[in-house]
Amino acid sequence: MSASAVPLRRFRLAVQPALVLAWAVILIALLWAIFPGAFTDYSGTVGAAGQQLRAPNALHWLGTDQIGRDGFARIIYGARHSLTGAFLAVGVGLLAGVWLGLLAGSVGGWVDDAIMRFMDVMLSIPSLLLSLSIIILLGFGELDAAVAVGVASVARFARLMRSEVVRVRRAEYVEAAFGSGGTFGAVLWRHVLPNSLTAVVSLAALQFGTAILAIATLGFLGYGAPPPTPEWGLLIAEGRDYVATAWWLTAFPGLAVVLVVLAANRISHAFGQVAP
Amino acid sequence: MTGIPVLELDRLAISYRSADGWARVVHDVSFSIGAGEVVALVGESGSGKTTTAQAVIGLLPANGRRDHGAIRLNGVDIAGWPQSRLDGIRGAQISLIPQDPGTSLNPVRTIGSQVAEIMTLHGVNRREIPDRVVALLRKVGLTNPGLRVRQYPHELSGGMRQRVLIAIAIALEPALIIADEPTSALDVTVQARILDLIDELRAERETAVLFVTHDLGVAADRANRLVIFQGGRIQEQGDTATVLRAPQSPYARRLLADAPAFVTPSPRPPAPPTPPGRARHAIVVDGLVQDFGKGNAQVRAVDGVSFTVDCGTTHAIVGESGSGKTTTVRSVVGFNRPTGGCILIDGTDLTQLRGEALRQFRRKIQLVYQNPYASLDPRQSVAEIIGEPLRNFGVSSAADRLRKATDMAHRVGLDRTLLARKPQALSGGQRQRVAIARALVLEPQILVLDEAVSALDVTVQAQILSLLDDLQRDLGLTYLFISHDLAVVRRIADTISVLQQGRVVESGPVETVFQTPANAATQELLDAIPGHRRAKVVPDFATLHS
């Protein structure tokens, strides 16, 4: 075997087609969110007169809606709203969940009991119902919907984080760190937190897909972004009235949601496999 | 040896698939075992001995393959047989005694049903099975076999479980038994009893035994012939007594020189005078009591242990598992709060310290763990690991820490190129050096070594022990050394305490205790030292080489 063949071979073994495809989907969605203007000449919110409810054609690849807005442009502009919402939701859940889990798992005793029983109560309520209750407290809106979805996921993060912290805390290297004079905070920060995070990061990727779905659901129900925002859930909701005559209004935004959610799941799975 | 050997390996070669293609791990290995013979495959981890044994029974891992060579069982080459055909002979003609009795039995099935399973699989008359199971369990020395058949694995001790596994292995009177490190997970005294049992069964039925071990002492005691492996090749094979008396290969010589069982301990130099300003006794433990649990479930793990360690000397605590030695040392380093008694470290009572005072106190006494795979944070680099204690005690400049860590790494014999690596890129011996460097970087007075060399190969073990000797001399360290291996203890310790059921049953200078043991428990531990039967025939290679 020649020297140059070795790295090539290793590279080929490491590449999984499904994973590459998943990253490609997420990358495209991110690019849409950041530079929507680069992918379409149409506006996401202003329709063209005389172009109402056209089926997919060469001008409008994914058709147009009841006031002549290009379907493809709506999806591209909608990526920003859906992805921002999902990032915010995951961010809220991750941050709050990691800290609560770390606190519960490391301090133990009544702090652990208090936090985890509260998390159990949150887990006992279906997450959509919980998001709805929170959004009613917060008020309707795009950011409020994202925060509501995030808060509803805190319990899942907290519970996983706690179990990881409890596992890592029993490790010998943590005891060794205390034995070499580490203070409680220093040991948590240097050893417990980094070694507990791998599984939580994998859950975050999974939760990203779930959050897109949940935000789309809230949008569909009318609790999220107000019209004419091209948020994916809202697109599906608006297209619902025309589902018999203009199938493309619901099908394509739905496909976008499905693809991004599946891609996020696949990536989450890959994170899980990398974890030691 | 007469007629056809029970097992004959002829130029066997095995490869494993890795990211870079196939890597040969066993190279042209040939040896044979006759009926009633015990052949030991000896070598360090990664030498290919287990792979060879797995190939014999057709249980290579999925990424392994046989490249060429024959495996003849009673003259029939079984090397190319498919798994379905091997099923017919596995258990019936070749059987395996696995390494870890803790994980080799199904936890949700009774002992009886697991022993019966092998008979059902090989078509023994169903009516005979229950009686035969009880007879087998009696044969392997389990008390009350009628009760045992209804028990589950968790109700049995490690030694009893290993007896059950042996019962399964001998159930169909196989021609060949493969014993892969059958006693490594057991206490020394239990180990000796299990090996005796295998020996008796072999003698009774003329079974051939292929014995895989990393412990030359065990192999020397039990085998007719030794096959010494290194790097996937046989370095030397021959009659046990011949190999021990006159090893031909350099590797066999080194192995013998490193095996603690065969090294006559040189008298230890007297301890240096106590430095001014320090107590003469580095450690005084007086009437230590440690209870666990509450109410009726309360267990007294340590029951009035007392001992004294002079400054600059090594004190060993030995005993079987469950004797309270680990609990004792955890109290000495301040991880347990004792139920009673006092622990004076350099004149200060550790049991009275709390919070910040206890943290500051840790500078004086440091612990090295048994398992260097678990005691190092996998996410830190070697430099970070060694420098961390300094960071805990106010050395805030990263450059200062790196400089001190580099010095300490050099001192324990670690190359500076290793400092940037993560623990998983190090060998077991290197990891343990990192753990020792981390413990020493604070310049403690006392180092507590909890089975610190037990998980290492003999050659690495010998290197670490001589490193500890040098460090003690240069830095005036006091060692508290916990071990179940008396051969190692004899090499390193000045004084010794023997623990049994949480009490000190014997203590004194090492040589006195070894030569005139006053207690039955001590005597049993001494008799169980592997290699003890053959120690006389082995010339002293350590002194020859030095």
PDB file of C-alpha atoms in Angstrom, chain B residues 30 59 325 355 365 418 420:
ATOM      1  CA  SER B  30       2.900 -23.564  16.346  1.00  0.00           C
ATOM      2  CA  LEU B  59     -14.511 -17.275  18.570  1.00  0.00           C
ATOM      3  CA  LYS B 325      -7.959  -2.137  53.282  1.00  0.00           C
ATOM      4  CA  GLY B 355     -13.655  22.428  54.549  1.00  0.00           C
ATOM      5  CA  ILE B 365      -0.890  13.401  51.354  1.00  0.00           C
ATOM      6  CA  LEU B 418       3.794  13.021  25.568  1.00  0.00           C
ATOM      7  CA  ALA B 420       0.372  17.323  24.728  1.00  0.00           C
TER       8      ALA B 420
END
